[in-house]
Short mmCIF file of C-alpha atoms and ligand atoms in Angstrom, two decimals:
data_model
loop_
_atom_site.label_atom_id
_atom_site.label_comp_id
_atom_site.label_asym_id
_atom_site.label_seq_id
_atom_site.Cartn_x
_atom_site.Cartn_y
_atom_site.Cartn_z
CA UNK A 124 0.86 0.15 0.12
CA UNK A 125 0.89 3.11 -0.78
CA UNK A 126 0.53 6.51 1.05
CA UNK A 127 -0.51 10.11 -0.38
CA UNK A 128 0.52 12.84 1.68
CA UNK A 129 -0.23 16.65 0.76
CA UNK A 130 2.97 18.98 1.00
CA UNK A 131 0.74 22.17 1.97
CA UNK A 132 3.43 25.03 1.54
CA UNK A 133 2.37 23.80 -2.58
CA UNK A 134 -0.75 22.32 -2.96
CA UNK A 135 0.46 19.20 -4.08
CA UNK A 136 0.25 15.58 -3.10
CA UNK A 137 3.20 13.12 -3.67
CA UNK A 138 2.88 9.20 -3.42
CA UNK A 139 5.08 7.60 -0.88
CA UNK A 140 5.47 4.42 -2.30
CA UNK A 141 6.13 2.04 0.89
CA UNK A 142 5.90 -0.79 -0.35
CA UNK A 143 8.50 -0.47 -3.71
CA UNK A 144 10.74 1.78 -0.60
CA UNK A 145 14.41 1.00 -1.30
CA UNK A 146 16.96 0.97 1.13
CA UNK A 147 18.64 4.31 1.68
CA UNK A 148 22.27 2.58 1.11
CA UNK A 149 21.29 1.85 -2.37
CA UNK A 150 20.99 5.61 -3.60
CA UNK A 151 23.81 5.66 -3.11
CA UNK A 152 25.28 8.10 -6.14
CA UNK A 153 26.31 5.58 -8.95
CA UNK A 154 27.38 8.22 -10.92
CA UNK A 155 30.23 9.88 -8.89
CA UNK A 156 31.52 13.04 -9.97
CA UNK A 157 34.88 13.92 -9.83
CA UNK A 158 36.61 17.31 -10.64
CA UNK A 159 38.00 17.19 -14.27
CA UNK A 160 41.14 19.64 -15.04
CA UNK A 161 40.88 22.96 -14.86
CA UNK A 162 41.72 23.92 -18.47
CA UNK A 163 40.78 26.77 -19.14
CA UNK A 164 37.83 27.14 -16.99
CA UNK A 165 36.12 30.48 -17.33
CA UNK A 166 36.02 29.84 -12.95
CA UNK A 167 39.47 29.60 -12.33
CA UNK A 168 42.22 31.62 -11.35
CA UNK A 169 43.80 33.65 -14.46
CA UNK A 170 41.00 32.61 -16.79
CA UNK A 171 39.07 35.74 -15.27
CA UNK A 172 39.36 37.45 -18.51
CA UNK A 173 36.56 34.63 -20.14
CA UNK A 174 33.65 35.90 -18.36
CA UNK A 175 31.61 39.19 -19.08
CA UNK A 176 32.96 41.60 -16.04
CA UNK A 177 32.30 41.08 -13.02
CA UNK A 178 29.93 42.97 -10.22
CA UNK A 179 31.54 42.49 -7.50
CA UNK A 180 33.99 40.86 -5.97
CA UNK A 181 35.68 39.95 -2.63
CA UNK A 182 39.73 39.88 -2.77
CA UNK A 183 41.97 38.20 -0.28
CA UNK A 184 42.95 39.99 2.14
CA UNK A 185 45.67 42.26 2.71
CA UNK A 186 46.70 42.15 -1.94
CA UNK A 187 46.03 45.66 -4.01
CA UNK A 188 43.98 43.76 -7.15
CA UNK A 189 42.52 45.11 -10.10
CA UNK A 190 38.43 44.37 -11.33
CA UNK A 191 38.84 40.86 -12.98
CA UNK A 192 42.23 39.96 -12.07
CA UNK A 193 42.97 36.98 -9.59
CA UNK A 194 43.71 36.84 -6.08
CA UNK A 195 39.80 36.96 -5.41
CA UNK A 196 37.66 35.38 -2.62
CA UNK A 197 34.81 35.29 -4.38
CA UNK A 198 33.98 36.95 -7.80
CA UNK A 199 30.37 37.43 -9.05
CA UNK A 200 29.60 37.82 -12.74
CA UNK A 201 26.55 38.32 -14.89
CA UNK A 202 25.84 34.94 -16.55
CA UNK A 203 27.54 34.56 -20.08
CA UNK A 204 24.33 33.13 -21.75
CA UNK A 205 22.19 35.29 -19.34
CA UNK A 206 18.84 33.75 -19.19
CA UNK A 207 17.60 37.42 -18.46
CA UNK A 208 18.42 40.69 -19.80
CA UNK A 209 17.89 44.50 -17.82
CA UNK A 210 19.03 45.52 -21.41
CA UNK A 211 15.55 45.62 -22.59
CA UNK A 212 13.38 48.54 -23.07
CA UNK A 213 11.28 47.75 -20.29
CA UNK A 214 8.07 50.82 -21.99
CA UNK A 215 7.63 47.94 -24.05
CA UNK A 216 8.64 45.10 -22.41
CA UNK A 217 5.80 44.61 -20.00
CA UNK A 218 2.86 46.12 -22.10
CA UNK A 219 1.87 42.27 -23.43
CA UNK A 220 2.67 40.94 -19.06
CA UNK A 221 -1.17 40.07 -17.85
CA UNK A 222 -3.84 42.64 -20.22
CA UNK A 223 -4.26 38.94 -23.03
CA UNK A 224 -6.15 36.01 -22.49
CA UNK A 225 -4.38 33.60 -24.83
CA UNK A 226 -0.89 34.43 -25.08
CA UNK A 227 1.47 36.23 -23.15
CA UNK A 228 4.83 37.74 -23.56
CA UNK A 229 7.29 40.40 -22.46
CA UNK A 230 10.90 40.98 -23.27
CA UNK A 231 13.09 38.63 -20.98
CA UNK A 232 13.63 41.43 -18.66
CA UNK A 233 15.71 40.50 -15.06
CA UNK A 234 19.44 39.36 -13.98
CA UNK A 235 21.22 36.89 -14.29
CA UNK A 236 24.41 36.34 -12.07
CA UNK A 237 26.60 33.69 -11.07
CA UNK A 238 27.63 33.75 -7.74
CA UNK A 239 31.51 31.64 -7.88
CA UNK A 240 32.05 29.72 -4.78
CA UNK A 241 35.52 30.12 -4.19
CA UNK A 242 38.97 29.78 -6.19
CA UNK A 243 38.71 26.27 -5.39
CA UNK A 244 37.80 24.37 -8.68
CA UNK A 245 37.35 21.24 -6.91
CA UNK A 246 35.48 21.72 -4.03
CA UNK A 247 31.31 22.43 -3.62
CA UNK A 248 30.00 24.32 -0.97
CA UNK A 249 29.88 21.00 2.05
CA UNK A 250 33.44 21.47 1.63
CA UNK A 251 34.80 24.87 1.88
CA UNK A 252 35.12 26.21 5.34
CA UNK A 253 32.84 27.86 7.27
CA UNK A 254 34.36 31.49 6.49
CA UNK A 255 33.94 30.68 3.16
CA UNK A 256 30.25 29.22 3.48
CA UNK A 257 29.77 32.31 5.48
CA UNK A 258 30.65 34.85 2.14
CA UNK A 259 29.07 33.15 0.04
CA UNK A 260 25.52 33.80 1.72
CA UNK A 261 26.44 37.14 2.82
CA UNK A 262 26.90 37.63 -1.05
CA UNK A 263 23.09 36.17 -1.76
CA UNK A 264 22.30 38.91 0.46
CA UNK A 265 24.12 41.22 -0.91
CA UNK A 266 22.95 41.11 -4.59
CA UNK A 267 19.68 40.02 -3.24
CA UNK A 268 19.46 44.26 -1.87
CA UNK A 269 21.43 44.74 -5.15
CA UNK A 270 19.14 43.74 -6.94
CA UNK A 271 15.84 44.24 -5.14
CA UNK A 272 16.16 48.07 -5.80
CA UNK A 273 15.35 47.58 -9.26
CA UNK A 274 11.69 49.12 -9.28
CA UNK A 275 10.75 46.27 -11.81
CA UNK A 276 12.41 43.15 -10.17
CA UNK A 277 9.55 41.26 -8.58
CA UNK A 278 10.98 38.46 -7.27
CA UNK A 279 14.54 36.95 -6.72
CA UNK A 280 15.21 33.97 -6.76
CA UNK A 281 19.07 32.56 -5.88
CA UNK A 282 19.76 29.32 -6.34
CA UNK A 283 22.64 26.46 -6.70
CA UNK A 284 22.80 23.39 -9.02
CA UNK A 285 25.11 20.96 -7.85
CA UNK A 286 26.43 17.98 -10.90
CA UNK A 287 25.61 17.06 -14.27
CA UNK A 288 22.03 15.72 -13.18
CA UNK A 289 21.37 18.70 -11.22
CA UNK A 290 22.13 20.73 -13.55
CA UNK A 291 25.14 22.82 -13.83
CA UNK A 292 26.58 22.77 -17.13
CA UNK A 293 29.88 23.88 -15.40
CA UNK A 294 31.98 21.94 -12.42
CA UNK A 295 33.36 24.73 -10.72
CA UNK A 296 30.83 24.95 -8.00
CA UNK A 297 28.48 28.11 -8.35
CA UNK A 298 25.09 29.36 -7.15
CA UNK A 299 22.92 31.57 -9.34
CA UNK A 300 20.64 34.65 -8.38
CA UNK A 301 17.89 35.35 -10.95
CA UNK A 302 15.90 38.88 -11.02
CA UNK A 303 12.77 38.43 -12.82
CA UNK A 304 9.81 40.90 -12.76
CA UNK A 305 6.90 38.27 -12.10
CA UNK A 306 6.45 36.22 -8.94
CA UNK A 307 6.32 32.36 -9.59
CA UNK A 308 3.17 30.53 -9.79
CA UNK A 309 4.88 27.97 -6.68
CA UNK A 310 5.75 31.38 -4.34
CA UNK A 311 2.50 32.41 -4.94
CA UNK A 312 0.44 29.66 -3.87
CA UNK A 313 3.03 29.40 -0.78
CA UNK A 314 1.57 33.03 0.02
CA UNK A 315 -1.89 32.20 0.24
CA UNK A 316 -1.43 28.61 2.01
CA UNK A 317 0.96 30.88 5.32
CA UNK A 318 -2.11 33.33 5.27
CA UNK A 319 -4.76 30.53 5.34
CA UNK A 320 -2.79 28.66 8.02
CA UNK A 321 -2.64 31.57 10.18
CA UNK A 322 -6.15 32.95 9.49
CA UNK A 323 -7.23 29.15 10.32
CA UNK A 324 -5.30 27.86 13.02
CA UNK A 325 -3.38 31.08 14.69
CA UNK A 326 -0.31 29.71 14.27
CA UNK A 327 2.34 30.32 11.21
CA UNK A 328 2.19 26.95 8.35
CA UNK A 329 6.37 26.50 9.12
CA UNK A 330 6.42 26.51 12.71
CA UNK A 331 3.37 23.59 12.27
CA UNK A 332 6.10 21.97 10.39
CA UNK A 333 8.67 22.65 12.46
CA UNK A 334 6.61 21.24 15.66
CA UNK A 335 5.05 18.10 13.26
CA UNK A 336 8.82 17.21 12.12
CA UNK A 337 9.76 16.73 15.81
CA UNK A 338 7.09 14.74 16.30
CA UNK A 339 7.30 12.80 13.34
CA UNK A 340 11.25 11.88 13.94
CA UNK A 341 12.04 14.04 10.68
CA UNK A 342 14.98 16.59 12.08
CA UNK A 343 17.66 15.97 10.67
CA UNK A 344 19.87 17.95 12.39
CA UNK A 345 19.37 21.17 14.86
CA UNK A 346 21.33 24.14 16.53
CA UNK A 347 20.30 27.27 17.77
CA UNK A 348 18.83 29.37 14.85
CA UNK A 349 17.63 26.69 12.54
CA UNK A 350 16.19 22.79 11.91
CA UNK A 351 17.10 20.54 9.05
CA UNK A 352 14.47 18.63 8.28
CA UNK A 353 12.89 16.31 5.55
CA UNK A 354 9.40 17.18 4.72
CA UNK A 355 6.21 14.53 5.62
CA UNK A 356 5.01 14.62 1.63
CA UNK A 357 8.83 14.49 0.37
CA UNK A 358 9.28 14.48 -3.20
CA UNK A 359 12.21 12.56 -3.47
CA UNK A 360 14.56 10.78 -1.77
CA UNK A 361 16.55 12.76 0.84
CA UNK A 362 14.47 15.75 -0.05
CA UNK A 363 15.60 18.82 3.23
CA UNK A 364 14.22 21.82 4.23
CA UNK A 365 16.23 24.23 5.47
CA UNK A 366 14.47 26.68 7.88
CA UNK A 367 15.04 30.19 11.15
CA UNK A 368 14.07 28.46 14.39
CA UNK A 369 12.12 31.93 14.89
CA UNK A 370 9.53 33.74 12.50
CA UNK A 371 11.74 35.80 9.67
CA UNK A 372 9.88 36.19 6.30
CA UNK A 373 13.08 37.93 4.21
CA UNK A 374 16.58 35.63 4.18
CA UNK A 375 18.35 38.76 3.33
CA UNK A 376 17.27 40.27 7.35
CA UNK A 377 19.61 37.53 8.47
CA UNK A 378 21.49 39.21 11.03
CA UNK A 379 24.82 37.57 11.43
CA UNK A 380 24.56 35.75 14.08
CA UNK A 381 21.98 34.18 12.42
CA UNK A 382 24.48 33.81 8.74
CA UNK A 383 26.74 32.05 11.26
CA UNK A 384 24.04 29.14 12.29
CA UNK A 385 22.23 28.80 8.76
CA UNK A 386 25.77 28.47 7.20
CA UNK A 387 26.81 25.77 9.65
CA UNK A 388 22.88 23.68 9.04
CA UNK A 389 23.41 24.16 5.14
CA UNK A 390 27.18 22.82 5.35
CA UNK A 391 26.41 19.82 7.43
CA UNK A 392 23.68 18.86 5.10
CA UNK A 393 25.63 19.38 2.29
CA UNK A 394 28.52 17.41 3.79
CA UNK A 395 26.04 14.28 5.06
CA UNK A 396 24.57 14.40 1.68
CA UNK A 397 28.48 13.81 0.51
CA UNK A 398 29.40 11.62 2.70
CA UNK A 399 26.34 8.95 2.83
CA UNK A 400 25.58 9.35 -0.60
CA UNK A 401 28.12 9.62 -2.50
CA UNK A 402 28.68 13.11 -4.14
CA UNK A 403 25.52 13.24 -4.69
CA UNK A 404 23.99 15.74 -8.09
CA UNK A 405 21.74 17.99 -6.60
CA UNK A 406 19.87 21.36 -6.29
CA UNK A 407 18.96 23.73 -3.44
CA UNK A 408 17.20 26.94 -4.04
CA UNK A 409 15.99 30.11 -1.66
CA UNK A 410 12.31 30.95 -1.00
CA UNK A 411 11.66 34.17 0.75
CA UNK A 412 9.34 36.96 0.05
CA UNK A 413 8.86 38.54 -3.08
CA UNK A 414 10.59 42.07 -3.22
CA UNK A 415 7.40 43.38 -4.47
CA UNK A 416 5.70 42.56 -0.61
CA UNK A 417 8.33 44.11 0.71
CA UNK A 418 7.54 47.38 -0.63
CA UNK A 419 4.16 47.38 0.57
CA UNK A 420 4.98 48.99 3.88
CA UNK A 421 1.48 49.07 4.97
CA UNK A 422 1.14 44.95 4.25
CA UNK A 423 2.76 42.94 7.35
CA UNK A 424 4.16 39.78 5.77
CA UNK A 425 2.68 36.44 6.85
CA UNK A 426 6.14 34.21 5.08
CA UNK A 427 8.96 31.91 6.59
CA UNK A 428 11.72 31.71 4.76
CA UNK A 429 13.30 28.56 4.07
CA UNK A 430 16.07 25.71 1.32
CA UNK A 431 14.70 23.42 0.18
CA UNK A 432 17.10 20.58 -1.82
CA UNK A 433 16.70 17.69 -4.05
CA UNK A 434 19.07 15.75 -4.59
CA UNK A 435 18.44 14.19 -8.02
CA UNK A 436 18.78 10.34 -6.97
CA UNK A 437 15.71 9.88 -9.57
CA UNK A 438 14.40 10.61 -13.53
CA UNK A 439 11.48 12.25 -12.88
CA UNK A 440 8.84 11.47 -16.05
CA UNK A 441 5.63 12.19 -16.66
CA UNK A 442 3.63 12.30 -13.84
CA UNK A 443 5.57 14.30 -12.65
CA UNK A 444 5.12 17.18 -15.79
CA UNK A 445 1.65 16.29 -16.24
CA UNK A 446 -0.21 16.23 -13.41
CA UNK A 447 2.52 17.57 -10.41
CA UNK A 448 2.18 14.24 -9.18
CA UNK A 449 5.80 12.96 -7.34
CA UNK A 450 5.93 9.22 -6.49
CA UNK A 451 8.69 9.16 -3.66
CA UNK A 452 10.50 5.96 -2.92
CA UNK A 453 12.23 7.01 0.07
CA UNK A 454 10.13 7.19 2.80
CA UNK A 455 11.27 9.92 4.45
CA UNK A 456 10.98 8.81 7.82
CA UNK A 457 13.64 6.55 7.03
CA UNK A 458 15.61 9.63 5.02
CA UNK A 459 16.08 11.78 8.58
CA UNK A 460 17.02 9.04 10.46
CA UNK A 461 20.05 7.72 7.39
CA UNK A 462 21.20 11.48 6.80
CA UNK A 463 21.51 12.49 11.20
ZN1 ZN B 1556 37.60 26.16 -12.50
ZN1 ZN B 1557 8.82 26.76 -0.35
#
């Protein structure tokens, strides 16, 4: 017998295939991701001229550095094959958005940036030191604030793709920031469900979810500020969420102290993936309050930012695309126990 579990954030049903469920060990990534030689990697030292000019960089301490030279600790560049660009004329770009009945288009306005994790070609985020990952997270916040100043930007999505099956086209570890002129449906749905939950239950949806995760033994790790858990309705084997324990709507408002605790939680999760699942490909992404909502000062935001991490150990196909229904053959309770 399988179990149908409901994801109250995304309004989505997941089939937990208990009978087809496999032992945690059998999910270990088959395709071992090994970094290849770094010849002509545009994200390595001395190849800086292969990327578009940087928009932000942290130099190595105590070194004099010209823009786009080596000796950086972290570098942010526009994506060379940018999916979105701020070079279009917004007036003509937006006139079709939302105003027609069957076809809607707009020019691909927005920004698409790449945050190069470190000069190290081989070390993914889970293998980098605490200080370096804190710098990456601080850069997420800084770029968020800069891009949020653009009045046409409504949502900023920060993501990290790791490994070929995770969609990383360059193996040198990096994250990406997308500033978009619309709010994605998944965020709209989450916002609606957060509001509904507060109204009905007088408590936050995420706080209730964390409490429930504790009761069901779904917690993988927690510290003073953050909790890492396998959602009860996990779509994929070893899916994990990271959320602040206190309600906080906006990711970029995290203090230095919180950032350090968040970084610890993120590193521990990625290290567990690396060690226990043999360096699997994965995606993680930050869900935070839309920029649009921040601008409306009268509105008290009902949201709780979080990170969703999805190892890519199975293939999604017709049912997932056709019905937005996922079949997960790894029972989340067992996944949590395995990752603890
Ligand atoms: Zn490289
Ligand atoms: Zn979410």
